[in-house]
Short mmCIF file of C-alpha atoms in Angstrom, two decimals:
data_model
loop_
_atom_site.label_atom_id
_atom_site.label_comp_id
_atom_site.label_asym_id
_atom_site.label_seq_id
_atom_site.Cartn_x
_atom_site.Cartn_y
_atom_site.Cartn_z
CA MET A 17 -150.24 21.72 -95.70
CA LEU A 18 -151.28 19.92 -92.80
CA LYS A 19 -149.42 16.70 -93.81
CA ILE A 20 -146.33 18.55 -94.19
CA GLN A 21 -146.64 19.89 -90.80
CA SER A 22 -147.38 16.52 -89.41
CA VAL A 23 -144.27 15.26 -91.24
CA LYS A 24 -142.23 18.15 -89.75
CA SER A 25 -143.66 17.49 -86.34
CA THR A 26 -142.90 13.94 -86.41
CA GLY A 27 -139.41 14.63 -87.44
CA PHE A 28 -138.93 17.33 -84.68
CA ILE A 29 -140.39 14.85 -81.99
CA LEU A 30 -137.86 12.17 -83.25
CA ALA A 31 -135.00 14.68 -83.15
CA THR A 32 -136.02 15.66 -79.82
CA LEU A 33 -136.31 12.27 -78.43
CA THR A 34 -132.94 11.29 -79.89
CA ALA A 35 -131.34 14.29 -78.42
CA LEU A 36 -132.86 13.48 -74.97
CA PHE A 37 -132.08 9.73 -74.98
CA LEU A 38 -129.23 8.89 -77.30
CA SER A 39 -125.67 10.10 -76.89
CA GLY A 40 -123.50 11.43 -79.77
CA THR A 41 -119.75 11.47 -80.22
CA GLN A 42 -119.89 15.34 -79.86
CA ALA A 43 -121.52 15.11 -76.48
CA VAL A 44 -118.71 12.84 -75.21
CA SER A 45 -116.11 15.19 -76.60
CA ALA A 46 -117.83 18.16 -74.96
CA GLN A 47 -117.96 16.20 -71.67
CA GLU A 48 -114.18 15.40 -71.70
CA LYS A 49 -113.40 19.03 -72.45
CA THR A 50 -115.55 20.81 -69.97
CA GLY A 51 -115.95 18.25 -67.21
CA LEU A 52 -119.59 18.00 -67.81
CA ASN A 53 -121.21 15.01 -66.15
CA ARG A 54 -123.66 13.20 -68.23
CA THR A 55 -125.90 10.51 -66.84
CA VAL A 56 -128.64 8.53 -68.80
CA LEU A 57 -131.56 8.59 -66.31
CA LEU A 58 -133.96 6.34 -68.36
CA GLU A 59 -133.63 4.54 -71.79
CA LYS A 60 -136.45 2.47 -73.33
CA LYS A 61 -137.13 1.15 -76.68
CA LEU A 62 -140.41 2.20 -77.93
CA GLU A 63 -142.72 1.23 -81.04
CA LEU A 64 -144.80 4.04 -81.68
CA SER A 65 -148.44 3.20 -82.22
CA SER A 66 -148.85 5.82 -84.88
CA PRO A 67 -146.70 7.79 -87.38
CA ASN A 68 -148.27 10.96 -85.92
CA ILE A 69 -147.52 11.47 -82.30
CA ASN A 70 -148.68 14.40 -80.07
CA THR A 71 -146.18 15.06 -77.27
CA LYS A 72 -146.70 17.03 -74.29
CA MET A 73 -144.53 18.28 -71.43
CA ILE A 74 -146.57 18.89 -68.26
CA ARG A 75 -145.45 20.22 -64.98
CA VAL A 76 -147.51 19.04 -62.07
CA ALA A 77 -147.42 20.54 -58.59
CA PHE A 78 -148.68 18.31 -55.75
CA PRO A 79 -149.55 20.00 -52.44
CA PRO A 80 -148.51 17.93 -49.08
CA ALA A 81 -150.50 14.86 -48.77
CA PHE A 82 -152.43 15.27 -52.04
CA LYS A 83 -153.66 12.11 -53.85
CA THR A 84 -155.02 12.07 -57.26
CA PRO A 85 -158.10 9.84 -58.17
CA TRP A 86 -157.57 6.85 -60.36
CA HIS A 87 -156.95 8.00 -63.92
CA THR A 88 -155.14 7.43 -67.06
CA HIS A 89 -153.09 9.86 -69.34
CA GLU A 90 -153.62 9.92 -73.17
CA GLY A 91 -150.15 8.30 -73.72
CA PRO A 92 -147.12 6.70 -72.02
CA GLY A 93 -143.83 8.30 -71.42
CA PRO A 94 -141.04 9.27 -69.04
CA ARG A 95 -141.85 11.14 -65.84
CA TYR A 96 -139.23 13.10 -63.97
CA VAL A 97 -139.65 13.97 -60.28
CA ILE A 98 -138.36 17.54 -59.70
CA LYS A 99 -138.87 17.80 -56.04
CA GLY A 100 -140.41 15.70 -53.09
CA THR A 101 -141.51 12.19 -52.91
CA LEU A 102 -144.37 10.45 -54.95
CA LYS A 103 -145.87 7.16 -54.59
CA VAL A 104 -147.14 5.85 -57.85
CA VAL A 105 -149.63 2.98 -58.10
CA GLU A 106 -149.77 1.75 -61.62
CA GLY A 107 -150.64 -1.80 -62.97
CA GLY A 108 -151.31 -3.16 -59.49
CA LYS A 109 -147.75 -2.15 -58.31
CA ALA A 110 -146.67 0.52 -56.02
CA ASN A 111 -143.38 2.47 -56.41
CA THR A 112 -141.97 5.61 -54.54
CA TYR A 113 -139.89 8.05 -56.53
CA SER A 114 -137.84 11.05 -54.99
CA ALA A 115 -136.45 14.10 -56.45
CA GLY A 116 -134.08 13.48 -59.44
CA GLU A 117 -135.55 10.16 -60.14
CA VAL A 118 -137.24 9.12 -63.37
CA PHE A 119 -139.78 6.41 -64.19
CA TRP A 120 -141.81 5.19 -67.34
CA GLU A 121 -145.55 5.39 -67.04
CA SER A 122 -147.39 2.84 -69.29
CA GLY A 123 -150.72 4.70 -69.63
CA GLU A 124 -152.53 2.17 -67.49
CA LEU A 125 -154.99 3.20 -64.64
CA MET A 126 -152.91 4.85 -62.00
CA SER A 127 -152.92 7.14 -58.90
CA VAL A 128 -150.21 9.24 -57.60
CA GLU A 129 -149.67 10.40 -53.89
CA ASN A 130 -147.48 13.08 -52.45
CA VAL A 131 -146.00 11.06 -49.46
CA GLY A 132 -143.29 13.74 -48.50
CA GLY A 133 -143.89 16.45 -45.90
CA ASP A 134 -143.53 19.19 -48.44
CA ALA A 135 -144.88 19.96 -51.97
CA ALA A 136 -143.73 17.72 -54.86
CA GLU A 137 -143.33 18.50 -58.42
CA LEU A 138 -143.26 16.12 -61.31
CA ILE A 139 -142.60 16.66 -65.31
CA ILE A 140 -144.87 14.59 -67.44
CA PHE A 141 -143.48 13.85 -70.97
CA GLU A 142 -146.28 12.24 -72.69
CA LEU A 143 -146.38 10.50 -76.21
CA ALA A 144 -149.99 10.02 -77.48
CA PRO A 145 -151.37 9.45 -81.08
CA ALA A 146 -152.22 12.48 -82.77
CA LYS A 147 -156.03 12.93 -83.06
#
């Protein structure tokens, strides 16, 4: 039973990622008919480290001037800034992202700091090998 659920979970994950990152002809048709504006925010080819992936979507709220300690996440994935401005230091490089921007986190040692004057929020979509 567990194997069947894992296969179903993997299929669901791949279907979800496909829906998020790939465009289909139906989406284009709907866009043309409704005036819907579709923009690809991030596209990345990814070789999965395991056939069983545990996915998480995590919403993180950063108070003004908050800085995380150095840390890693269980897996890489896209990150989406909902509001505010965040400085991300990862792999020896610092980048600043604002509301509406997306970046790819590799899973390396990192730190995040809210460098804006107000609270900031981030969505983490994490792809980690299932344990």
